[in-house]
Short mmCIF file of C-alpha atoms and ligand atoms in Angstrom, two decimals:
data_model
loop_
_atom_site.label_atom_id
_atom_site.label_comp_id
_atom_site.label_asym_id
_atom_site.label_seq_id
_atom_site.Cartn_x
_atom_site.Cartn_y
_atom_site.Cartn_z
CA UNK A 153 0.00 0.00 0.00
CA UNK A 154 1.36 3.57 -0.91
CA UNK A 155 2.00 5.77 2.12
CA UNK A 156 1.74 9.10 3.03
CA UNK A 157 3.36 11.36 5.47
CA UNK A 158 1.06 14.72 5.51
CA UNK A 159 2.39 18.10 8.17
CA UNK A 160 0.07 20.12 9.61
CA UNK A 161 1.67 23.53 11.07
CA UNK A 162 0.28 25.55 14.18
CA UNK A 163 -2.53 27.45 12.53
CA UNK A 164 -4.19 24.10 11.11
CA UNK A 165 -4.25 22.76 14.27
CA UNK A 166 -4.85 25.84 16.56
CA UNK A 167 -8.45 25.38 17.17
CA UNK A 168 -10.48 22.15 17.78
CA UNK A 169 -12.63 23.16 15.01
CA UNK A 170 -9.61 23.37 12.65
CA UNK A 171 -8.54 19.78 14.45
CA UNK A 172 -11.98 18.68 12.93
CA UNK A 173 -11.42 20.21 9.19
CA UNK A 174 -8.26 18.50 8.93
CA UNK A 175 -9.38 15.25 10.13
CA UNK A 176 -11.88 15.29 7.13
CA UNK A 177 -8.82 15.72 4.94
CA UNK A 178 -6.65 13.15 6.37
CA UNK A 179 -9.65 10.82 6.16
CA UNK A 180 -10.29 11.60 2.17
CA UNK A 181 -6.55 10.72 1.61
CA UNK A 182 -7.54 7.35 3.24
CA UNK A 183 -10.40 6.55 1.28
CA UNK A 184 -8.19 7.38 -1.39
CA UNK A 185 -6.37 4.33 -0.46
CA UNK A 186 -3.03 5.43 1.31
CA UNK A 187 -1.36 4.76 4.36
CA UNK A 188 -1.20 7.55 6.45
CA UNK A 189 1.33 9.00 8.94
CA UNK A 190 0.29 12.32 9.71
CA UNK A 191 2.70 14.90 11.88
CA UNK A 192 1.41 18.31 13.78
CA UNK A 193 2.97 20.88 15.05
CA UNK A 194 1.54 21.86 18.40
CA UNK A 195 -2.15 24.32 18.42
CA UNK A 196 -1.70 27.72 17.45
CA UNK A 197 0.64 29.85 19.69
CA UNK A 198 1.62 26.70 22.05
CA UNK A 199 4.97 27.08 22.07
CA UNK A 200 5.32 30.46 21.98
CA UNK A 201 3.26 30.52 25.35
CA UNK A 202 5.53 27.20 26.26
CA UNK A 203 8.51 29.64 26.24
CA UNK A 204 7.17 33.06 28.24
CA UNK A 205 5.80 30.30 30.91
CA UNK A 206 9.73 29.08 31.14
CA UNK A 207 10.95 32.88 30.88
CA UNK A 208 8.62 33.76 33.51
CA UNK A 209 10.64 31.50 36.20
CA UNK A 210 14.19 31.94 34.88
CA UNK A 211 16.10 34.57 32.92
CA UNK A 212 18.09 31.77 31.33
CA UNK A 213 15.62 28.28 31.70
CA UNK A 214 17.59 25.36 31.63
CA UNK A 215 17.34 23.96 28.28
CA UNK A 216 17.09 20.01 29.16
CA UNK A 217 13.56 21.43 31.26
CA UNK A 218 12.66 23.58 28.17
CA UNK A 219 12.93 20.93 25.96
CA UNK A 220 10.63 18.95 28.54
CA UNK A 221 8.11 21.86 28.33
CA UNK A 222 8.05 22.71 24.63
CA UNK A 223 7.41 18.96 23.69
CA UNK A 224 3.86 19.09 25.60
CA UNK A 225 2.86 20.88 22.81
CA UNK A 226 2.52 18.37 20.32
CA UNK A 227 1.89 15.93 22.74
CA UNK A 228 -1.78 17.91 23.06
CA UNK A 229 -2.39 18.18 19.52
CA UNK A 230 -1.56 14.59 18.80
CA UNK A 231 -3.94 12.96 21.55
CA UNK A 232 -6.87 15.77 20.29
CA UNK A 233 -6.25 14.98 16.71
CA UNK A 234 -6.22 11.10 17.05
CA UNK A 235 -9.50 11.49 19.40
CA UNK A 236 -10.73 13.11 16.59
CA UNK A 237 -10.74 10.93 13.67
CA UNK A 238 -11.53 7.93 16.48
CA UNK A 239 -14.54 9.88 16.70
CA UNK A 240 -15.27 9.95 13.19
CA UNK A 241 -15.00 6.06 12.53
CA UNK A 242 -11.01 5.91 12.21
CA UNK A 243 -8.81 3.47 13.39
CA UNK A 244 -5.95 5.72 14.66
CA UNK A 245 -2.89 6.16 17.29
CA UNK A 246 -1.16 9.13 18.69
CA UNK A 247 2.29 8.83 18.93
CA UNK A 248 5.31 10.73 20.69
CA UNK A 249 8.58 11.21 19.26
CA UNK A 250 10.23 8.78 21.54
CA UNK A 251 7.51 6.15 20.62
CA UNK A 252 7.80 7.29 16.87
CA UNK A 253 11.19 5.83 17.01
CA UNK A 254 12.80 9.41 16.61
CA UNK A 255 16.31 9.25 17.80
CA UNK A 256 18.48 12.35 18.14
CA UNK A 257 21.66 13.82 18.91
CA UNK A 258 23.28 17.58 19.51
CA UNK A 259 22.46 20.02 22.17
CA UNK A 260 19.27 20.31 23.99
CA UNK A 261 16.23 22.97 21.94
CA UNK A 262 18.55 22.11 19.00
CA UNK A 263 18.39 18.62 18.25
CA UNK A 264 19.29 16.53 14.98
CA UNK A 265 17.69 13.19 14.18
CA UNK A 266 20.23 11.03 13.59
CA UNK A 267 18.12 7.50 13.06
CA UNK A 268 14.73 6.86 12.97
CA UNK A 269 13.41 3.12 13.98
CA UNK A 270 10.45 2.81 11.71
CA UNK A 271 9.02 -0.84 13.15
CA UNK A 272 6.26 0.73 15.42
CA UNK A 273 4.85 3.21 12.54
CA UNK A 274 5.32 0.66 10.10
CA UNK A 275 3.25 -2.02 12.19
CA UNK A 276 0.69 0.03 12.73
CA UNK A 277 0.28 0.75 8.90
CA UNK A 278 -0.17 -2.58 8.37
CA UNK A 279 -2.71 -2.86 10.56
CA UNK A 280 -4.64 -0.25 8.97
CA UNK A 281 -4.14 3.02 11.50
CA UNK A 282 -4.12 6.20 11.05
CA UNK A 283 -0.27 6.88 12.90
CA UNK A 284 -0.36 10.90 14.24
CA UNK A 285 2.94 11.25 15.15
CA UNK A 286 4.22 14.60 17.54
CA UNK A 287 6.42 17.26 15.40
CA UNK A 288 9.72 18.75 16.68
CA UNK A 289 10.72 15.81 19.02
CA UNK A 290 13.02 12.99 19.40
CA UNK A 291 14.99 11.41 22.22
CA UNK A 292 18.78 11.27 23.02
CA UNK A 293 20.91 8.87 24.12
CA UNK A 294 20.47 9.76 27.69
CA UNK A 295 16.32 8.82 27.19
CA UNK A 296 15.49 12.28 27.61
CA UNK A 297 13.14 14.25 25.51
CA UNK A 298 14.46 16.55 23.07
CA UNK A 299 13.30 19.15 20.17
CA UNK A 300 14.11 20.07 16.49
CA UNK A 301 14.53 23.93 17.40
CA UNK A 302 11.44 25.98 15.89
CA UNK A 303 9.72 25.01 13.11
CA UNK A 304 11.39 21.50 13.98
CA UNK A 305 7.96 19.30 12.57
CA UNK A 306 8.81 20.02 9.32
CA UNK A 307 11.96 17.91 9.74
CA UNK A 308 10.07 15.32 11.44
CA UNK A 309 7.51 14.96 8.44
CA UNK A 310 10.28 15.18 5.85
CA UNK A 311 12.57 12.64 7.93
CA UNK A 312 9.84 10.32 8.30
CA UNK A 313 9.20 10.28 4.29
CA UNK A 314 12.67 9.63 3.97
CA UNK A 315 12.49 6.71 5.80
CA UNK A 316 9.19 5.39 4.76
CA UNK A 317 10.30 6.38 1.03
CA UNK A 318 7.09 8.55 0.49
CA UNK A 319 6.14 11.24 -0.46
CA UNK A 320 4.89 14.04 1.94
CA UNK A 321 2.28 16.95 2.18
CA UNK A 322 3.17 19.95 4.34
CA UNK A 323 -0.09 22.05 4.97
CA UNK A 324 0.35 25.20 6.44
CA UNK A 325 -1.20 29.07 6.32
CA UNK A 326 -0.24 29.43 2.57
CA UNK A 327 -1.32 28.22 -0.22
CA UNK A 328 2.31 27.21 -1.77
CA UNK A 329 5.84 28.45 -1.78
CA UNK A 330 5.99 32.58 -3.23
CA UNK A 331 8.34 34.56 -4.78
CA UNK A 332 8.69 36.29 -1.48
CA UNK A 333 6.41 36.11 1.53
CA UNK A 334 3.76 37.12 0.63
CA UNK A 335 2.92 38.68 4.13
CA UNK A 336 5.88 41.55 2.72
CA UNK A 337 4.79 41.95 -1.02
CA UNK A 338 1.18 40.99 -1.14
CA UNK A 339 1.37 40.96 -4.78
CA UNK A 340 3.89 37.84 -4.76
CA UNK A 341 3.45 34.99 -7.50
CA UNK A 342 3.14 31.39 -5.91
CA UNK A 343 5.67 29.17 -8.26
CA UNK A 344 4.64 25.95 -9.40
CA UNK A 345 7.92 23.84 -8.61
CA UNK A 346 10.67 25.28 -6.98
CA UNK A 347 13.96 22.91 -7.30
CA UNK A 348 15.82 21.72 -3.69
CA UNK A 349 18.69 23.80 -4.16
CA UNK A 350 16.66 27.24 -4.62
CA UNK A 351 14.35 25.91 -1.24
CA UNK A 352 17.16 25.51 0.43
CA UNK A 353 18.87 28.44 -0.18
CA UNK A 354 15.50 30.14 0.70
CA UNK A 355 14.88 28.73 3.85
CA UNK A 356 18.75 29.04 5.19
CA UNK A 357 18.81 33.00 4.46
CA UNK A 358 15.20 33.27 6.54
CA UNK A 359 12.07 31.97 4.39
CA UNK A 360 10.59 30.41 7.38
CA UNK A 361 8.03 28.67 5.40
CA UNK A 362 10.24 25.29 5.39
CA UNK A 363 12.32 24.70 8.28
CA UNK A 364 16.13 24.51 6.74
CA UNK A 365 17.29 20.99 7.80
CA UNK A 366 13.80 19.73 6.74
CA UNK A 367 14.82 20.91 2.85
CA UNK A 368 18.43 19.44 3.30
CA UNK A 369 16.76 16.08 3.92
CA UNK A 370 14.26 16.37 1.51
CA UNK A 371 17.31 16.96 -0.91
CA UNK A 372 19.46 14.05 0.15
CA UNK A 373 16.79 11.69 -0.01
CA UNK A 374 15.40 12.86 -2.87
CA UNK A 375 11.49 13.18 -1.02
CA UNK A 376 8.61 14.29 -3.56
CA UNK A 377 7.52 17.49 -1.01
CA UNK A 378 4.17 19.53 -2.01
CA UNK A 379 3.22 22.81 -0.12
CA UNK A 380 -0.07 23.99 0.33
CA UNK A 381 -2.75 25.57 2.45
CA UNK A 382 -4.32 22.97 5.09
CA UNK A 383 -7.64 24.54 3.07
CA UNK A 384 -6.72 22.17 0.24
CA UNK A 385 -9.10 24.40 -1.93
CA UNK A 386 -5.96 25.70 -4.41
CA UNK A 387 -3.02 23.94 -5.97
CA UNK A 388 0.04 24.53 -4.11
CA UNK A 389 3.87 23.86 -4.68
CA UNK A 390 6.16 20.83 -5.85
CA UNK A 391 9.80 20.95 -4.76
CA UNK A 392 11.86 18.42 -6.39
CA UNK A 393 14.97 17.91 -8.22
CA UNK A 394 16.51 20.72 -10.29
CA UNK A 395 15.61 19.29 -14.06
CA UNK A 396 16.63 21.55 -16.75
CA UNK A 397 12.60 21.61 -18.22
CA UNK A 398 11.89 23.90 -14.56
CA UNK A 399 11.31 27.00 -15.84
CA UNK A 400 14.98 28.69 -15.37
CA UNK A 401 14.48 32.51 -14.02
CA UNK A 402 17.61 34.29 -12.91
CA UNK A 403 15.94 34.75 -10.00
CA UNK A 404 13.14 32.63 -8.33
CA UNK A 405 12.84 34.18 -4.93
CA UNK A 406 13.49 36.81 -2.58
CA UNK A 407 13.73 36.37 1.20
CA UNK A 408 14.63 38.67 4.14
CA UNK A 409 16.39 37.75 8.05
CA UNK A 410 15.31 40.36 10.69
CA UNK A 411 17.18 38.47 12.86
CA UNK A 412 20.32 40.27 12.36
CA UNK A 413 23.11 42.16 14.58
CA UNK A 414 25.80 43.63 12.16
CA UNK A 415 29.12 44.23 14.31
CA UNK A 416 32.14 46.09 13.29
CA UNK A 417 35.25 46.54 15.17
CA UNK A 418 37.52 49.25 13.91
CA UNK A 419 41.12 50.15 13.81
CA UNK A 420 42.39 46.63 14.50
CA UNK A 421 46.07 46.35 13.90
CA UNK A 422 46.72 44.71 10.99
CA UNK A 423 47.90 40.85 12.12
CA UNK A 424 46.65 37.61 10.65
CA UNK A 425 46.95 36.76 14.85
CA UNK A 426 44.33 39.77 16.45
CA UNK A 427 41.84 38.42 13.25
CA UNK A 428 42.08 35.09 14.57
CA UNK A 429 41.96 36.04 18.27
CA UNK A 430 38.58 37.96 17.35
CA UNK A 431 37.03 35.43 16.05
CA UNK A 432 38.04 32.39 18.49
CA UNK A 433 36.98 34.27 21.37
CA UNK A 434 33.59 34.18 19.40
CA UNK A 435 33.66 31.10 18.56
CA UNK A 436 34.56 29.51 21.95
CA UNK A 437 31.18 31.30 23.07
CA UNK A 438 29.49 29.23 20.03
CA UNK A 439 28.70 32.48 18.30
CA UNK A 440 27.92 31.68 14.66
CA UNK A 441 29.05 34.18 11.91
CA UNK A 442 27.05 34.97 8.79
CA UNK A 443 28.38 37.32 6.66
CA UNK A 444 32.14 39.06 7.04
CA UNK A 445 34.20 41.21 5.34
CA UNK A 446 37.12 43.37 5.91
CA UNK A 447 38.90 46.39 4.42
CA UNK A 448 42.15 46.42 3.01
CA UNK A 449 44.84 47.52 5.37
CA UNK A 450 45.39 51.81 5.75
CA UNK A 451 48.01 52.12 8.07
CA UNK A 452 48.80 49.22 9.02
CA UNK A 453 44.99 48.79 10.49
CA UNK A 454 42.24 47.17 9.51
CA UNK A 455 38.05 47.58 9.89
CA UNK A 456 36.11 43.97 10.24
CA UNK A 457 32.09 43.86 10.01
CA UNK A 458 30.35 40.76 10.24
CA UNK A 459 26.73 39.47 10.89
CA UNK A 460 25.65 36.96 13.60
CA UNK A 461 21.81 36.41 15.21
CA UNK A 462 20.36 38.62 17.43
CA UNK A 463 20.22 36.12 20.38
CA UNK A 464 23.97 36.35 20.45
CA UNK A 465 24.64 39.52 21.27
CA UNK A 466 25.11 39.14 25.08
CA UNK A 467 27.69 36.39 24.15
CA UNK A 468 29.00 39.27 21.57
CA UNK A 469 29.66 41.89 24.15
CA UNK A 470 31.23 39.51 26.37
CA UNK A 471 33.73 38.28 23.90
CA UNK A 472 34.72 41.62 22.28
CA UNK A 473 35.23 43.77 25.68
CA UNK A 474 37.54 40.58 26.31
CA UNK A 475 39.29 41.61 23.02
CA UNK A 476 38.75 45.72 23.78
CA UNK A 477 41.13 45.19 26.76
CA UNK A 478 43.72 43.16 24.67
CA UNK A 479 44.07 44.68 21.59
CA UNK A 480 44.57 48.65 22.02
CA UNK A 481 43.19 50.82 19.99
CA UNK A 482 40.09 48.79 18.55
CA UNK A 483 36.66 50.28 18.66
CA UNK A 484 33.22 47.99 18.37
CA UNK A 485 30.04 49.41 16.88
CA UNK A 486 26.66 47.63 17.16
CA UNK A 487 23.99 48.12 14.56
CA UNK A 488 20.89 46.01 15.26
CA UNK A 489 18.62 47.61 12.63
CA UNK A 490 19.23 46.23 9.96
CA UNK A 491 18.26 43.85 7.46
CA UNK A 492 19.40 40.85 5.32
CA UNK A 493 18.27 40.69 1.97
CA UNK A 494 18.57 37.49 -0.40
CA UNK A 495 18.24 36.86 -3.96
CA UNK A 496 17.98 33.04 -4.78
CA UNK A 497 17.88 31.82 -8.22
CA UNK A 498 19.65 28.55 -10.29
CA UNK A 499 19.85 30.85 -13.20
CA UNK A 500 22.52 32.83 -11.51
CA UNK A 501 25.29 30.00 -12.03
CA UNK A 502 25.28 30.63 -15.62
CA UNK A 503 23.89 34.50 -15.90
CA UNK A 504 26.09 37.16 -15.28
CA UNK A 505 25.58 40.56 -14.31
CA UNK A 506 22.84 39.78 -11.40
CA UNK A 507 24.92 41.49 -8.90
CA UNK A 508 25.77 44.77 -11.59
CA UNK A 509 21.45 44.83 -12.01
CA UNK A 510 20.89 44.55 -7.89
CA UNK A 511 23.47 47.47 -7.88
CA UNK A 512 21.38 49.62 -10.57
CA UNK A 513 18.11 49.31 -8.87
CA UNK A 514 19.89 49.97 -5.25
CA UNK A 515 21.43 53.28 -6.61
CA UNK A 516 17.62 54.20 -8.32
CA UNK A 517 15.75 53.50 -5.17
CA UNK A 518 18.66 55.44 -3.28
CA UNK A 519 19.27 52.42 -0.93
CA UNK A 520 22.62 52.14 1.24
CA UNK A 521 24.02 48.46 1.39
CA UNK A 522 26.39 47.58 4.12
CA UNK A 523 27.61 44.05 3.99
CA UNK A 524 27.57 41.76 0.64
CA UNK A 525 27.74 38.00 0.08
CA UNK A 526 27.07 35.57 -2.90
CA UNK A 527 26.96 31.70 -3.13
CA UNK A 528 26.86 30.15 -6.35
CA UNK A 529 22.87 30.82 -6.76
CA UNK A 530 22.70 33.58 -4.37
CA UNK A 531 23.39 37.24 -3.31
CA UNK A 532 22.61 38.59 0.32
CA UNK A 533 22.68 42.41 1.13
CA UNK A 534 22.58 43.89 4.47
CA UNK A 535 20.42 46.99 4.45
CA UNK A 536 18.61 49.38 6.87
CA UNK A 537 15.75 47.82 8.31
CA UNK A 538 13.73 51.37 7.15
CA UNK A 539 14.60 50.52 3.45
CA UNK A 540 13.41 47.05 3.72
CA UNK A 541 9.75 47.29 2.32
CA UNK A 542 11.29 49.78 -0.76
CA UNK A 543 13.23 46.78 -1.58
CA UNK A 544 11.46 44.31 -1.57
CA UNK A 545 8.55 46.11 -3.64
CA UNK A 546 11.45 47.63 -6.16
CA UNK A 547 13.29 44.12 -6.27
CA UNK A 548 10.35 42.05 -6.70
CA UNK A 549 8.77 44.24 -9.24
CA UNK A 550 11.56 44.08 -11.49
CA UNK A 551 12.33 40.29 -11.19
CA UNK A 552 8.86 39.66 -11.21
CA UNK A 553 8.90 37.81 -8.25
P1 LIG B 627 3.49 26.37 9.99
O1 LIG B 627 3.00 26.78 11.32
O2 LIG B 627 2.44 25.73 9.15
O3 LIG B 627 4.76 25.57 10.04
P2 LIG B 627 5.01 28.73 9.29
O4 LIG B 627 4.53 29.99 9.92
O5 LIG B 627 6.21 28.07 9.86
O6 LIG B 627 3.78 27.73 9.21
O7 LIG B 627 5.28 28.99 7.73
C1 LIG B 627 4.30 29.57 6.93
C2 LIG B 627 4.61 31.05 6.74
O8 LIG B 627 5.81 31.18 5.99
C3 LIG B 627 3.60 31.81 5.91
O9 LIG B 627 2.56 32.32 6.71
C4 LIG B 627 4.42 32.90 5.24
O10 LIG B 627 4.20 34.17 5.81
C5 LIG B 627 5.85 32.50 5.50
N1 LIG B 627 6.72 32.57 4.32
C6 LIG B 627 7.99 33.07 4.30
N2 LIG B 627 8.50 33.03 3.08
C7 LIG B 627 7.57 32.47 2.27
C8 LIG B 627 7.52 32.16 0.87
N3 LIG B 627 8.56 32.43 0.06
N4 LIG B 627 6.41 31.58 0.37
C9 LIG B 627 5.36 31.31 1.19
N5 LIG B 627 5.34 31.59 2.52
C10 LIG B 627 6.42 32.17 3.06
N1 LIG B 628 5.77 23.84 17.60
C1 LIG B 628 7.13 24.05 17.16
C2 LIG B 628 7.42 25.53 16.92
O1 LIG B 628 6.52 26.34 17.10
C3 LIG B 628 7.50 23.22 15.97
C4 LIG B 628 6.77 23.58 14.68
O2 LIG B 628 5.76 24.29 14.70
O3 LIG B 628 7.22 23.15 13.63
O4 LIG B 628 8.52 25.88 16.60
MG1 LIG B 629 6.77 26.13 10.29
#
């Protein structure tokens, strides 16, 4: 029998009315024939409210406990959801991540899943269930609970395709994959297909519809994914291998990270040793760095900018005033309001002059860029946050995006 692995994100499930539309879907798919293994996120806001409950008791929660708290969220839409479509004539069984088989490894909130034992889900396939399995959870190899870090049940769905061999549905608050969100340029154009690569370049420089890791596994196990609205009333997106018949625009989407604290430290004296001094004392603090660059040495000194996320910036302060008092002379500047913005498109490896045409409509629009990187099929600019929306609408419109 064919299976199916189908995700249902926050808003789907976020009211037990919603629990009850999506039941109705799940149970067409099974009339249809398939197997079904169907993952949810937890309702609505859960987590979210998971978090300021944990905040509310600690500045700094302990994250073995947090991950114990965040996972009750799916835990309650699981047991509703399975209740459900009991209720409604269907043989079905909610599952946990631990039960699911999900095994994982890294630091706790930030989990990987490293193997998945299938038997269980499998088994009860056979006998004809309806498996609901919980997003964004897995155990370790201690036996305690761990999560996927946010959006995480997109990697569980995905994972669990990949190890099924199956396709799998993720239905969500929009009806496909756009252009650009199309909560920041209404007038976006859903695609049709949109190849692994582009996704997961997308999702990596902040298009939060698809969780990162979930695309990367999608791409290594080659998974048939399809986006769409948990309406099912419109035809959403296929992402699949890059063939050369995909329609090949220079650029296919556009995408934008808020989440970004641009640092510069000035007048460093110019030694291969202070650069590396800088940036071990960040990364013994696991501070990850996005973009860099740095200017070519003027008297012997050199300026360095580079971009990490905004949760680091206590870590940040801490490291640099370390450097402040070892390295004389060197100033740090902070610049928290900014923005990164992407350009993602296959057609870049063999189109030149993307970057020369970003420059032109920058320079018409009168917008200052601070920090540039490419990739082989992308370009990110740092910009002010206030020129973010002129972007986007002068970008888009021009790349028809
Ligand atoms: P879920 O709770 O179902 O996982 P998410 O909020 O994680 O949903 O992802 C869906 C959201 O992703 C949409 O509401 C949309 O605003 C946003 N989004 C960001 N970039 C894109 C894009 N390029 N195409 C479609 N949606 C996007
Ligand atoms: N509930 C988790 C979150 O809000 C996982 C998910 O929705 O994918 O991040
Ligand atoms: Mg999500």
């Amino acid at each position: 029998m064919e299976v199916i692995v189908q995700k249902y994100g926050g808003t789907a499930v976020e009211t037990v009315e919603k629990v009850q539309k999506i039941a109705n879907g799940i149970i067409q798919r099974k009339k249809e024939g398939y197997s079904i293994v169907v993952v949810v996120s937890a309702m609505g806001k859960t987590t979210n409210r998971l978090i300021e409950l944990a905040n509310s008791v600690s500045a700094k929660p302990d994250k073995r406990e947090l991950d114990m708290l965040m996972a009750t969220g799916e835990q309650v839409s699981v047991s509703i959801l399975s209740m459900v479509l009991k209720e409604k004539g269907y043989e079905s069984i909610s599952l946990t991540g631990f039960q699911a088989g999900i095994k994982t490894e890294g630091t706790h909130t930030k989990n990987k899943i490293i193997e998945i034992d299938i038997e269980r889900i499998k088994n009860y396939l056979e006998e004809g269930k309806i498996v609901v399995v919980a997003g964004f959870q897995g155990i370790n190899g201690e036996g305690d609970i761990t999560t996927l870090g946010r959006g995480g049940s997109d990697t569980t769905a995905i994972a669990l395709a990949a190890k099924l061999k199956c396709p799998c549905e993720i239905y969500t608050d929009v009806d496909g994959i756009y252009g650009v969100d199309p909560r920041l340029y209404p007038n976006a154009k859903k695609l049709d297909t949109i190849c692994f690569e582009e996704m997961m370049e997308m999702s990596s420089l902040g298009a939060k519809v698809l969780e990162t890791r979930s695309v990367e596994i999608g791409y290594r196990y080659n998974v048939p994914i399809y986006v769409a609205s948990s309406h099912m009333d419109k035809k959403g997106t296929y992402i699949k291998e890059f063939d050369k018949q995909m329609e090949q625009k220079v650029i296919t989407g556009l995408t934008i990270s808020d989440d970004i604290l641009m640092v510069t430290i000035n007048h460093i004296p110019y030694s291969p040793e202070n650069i590396s001094n800088i940036f071990s004392s960040l990364s013994d603090r696991e501070v990850n760095i996005d973009m860099i660059s740095q200017t070519s040495p003027n008297n012997n000194r050199v300026n360095i900018s580079f971009t990490t996320s905004k949760e680091n910036e206590t870590v940040v302060d801490e490291a640099l005033n370390e450097q402040v008092k070892k390295i004389s002379g060197i100033k740090v500047k902070k610049d928290s309001d900014v923005s990164k913005l992407s350009v993602v498109g296959m057609g870049m490896r063999n189109e030149s002059g993307v970057a020369s045409k970003m420059f032109k409509l920058f320079a018409e629009n009168d917008i200052y860029f601070k920090l540039v990187t490419t990739s082989e099929i992308s370009i990110s600019y740092t910009i002010n946050a206030s020129d973010k929306q002129k972007a986007i609408n002068a970008i888009s419109k021009t790349f028809n995006l």
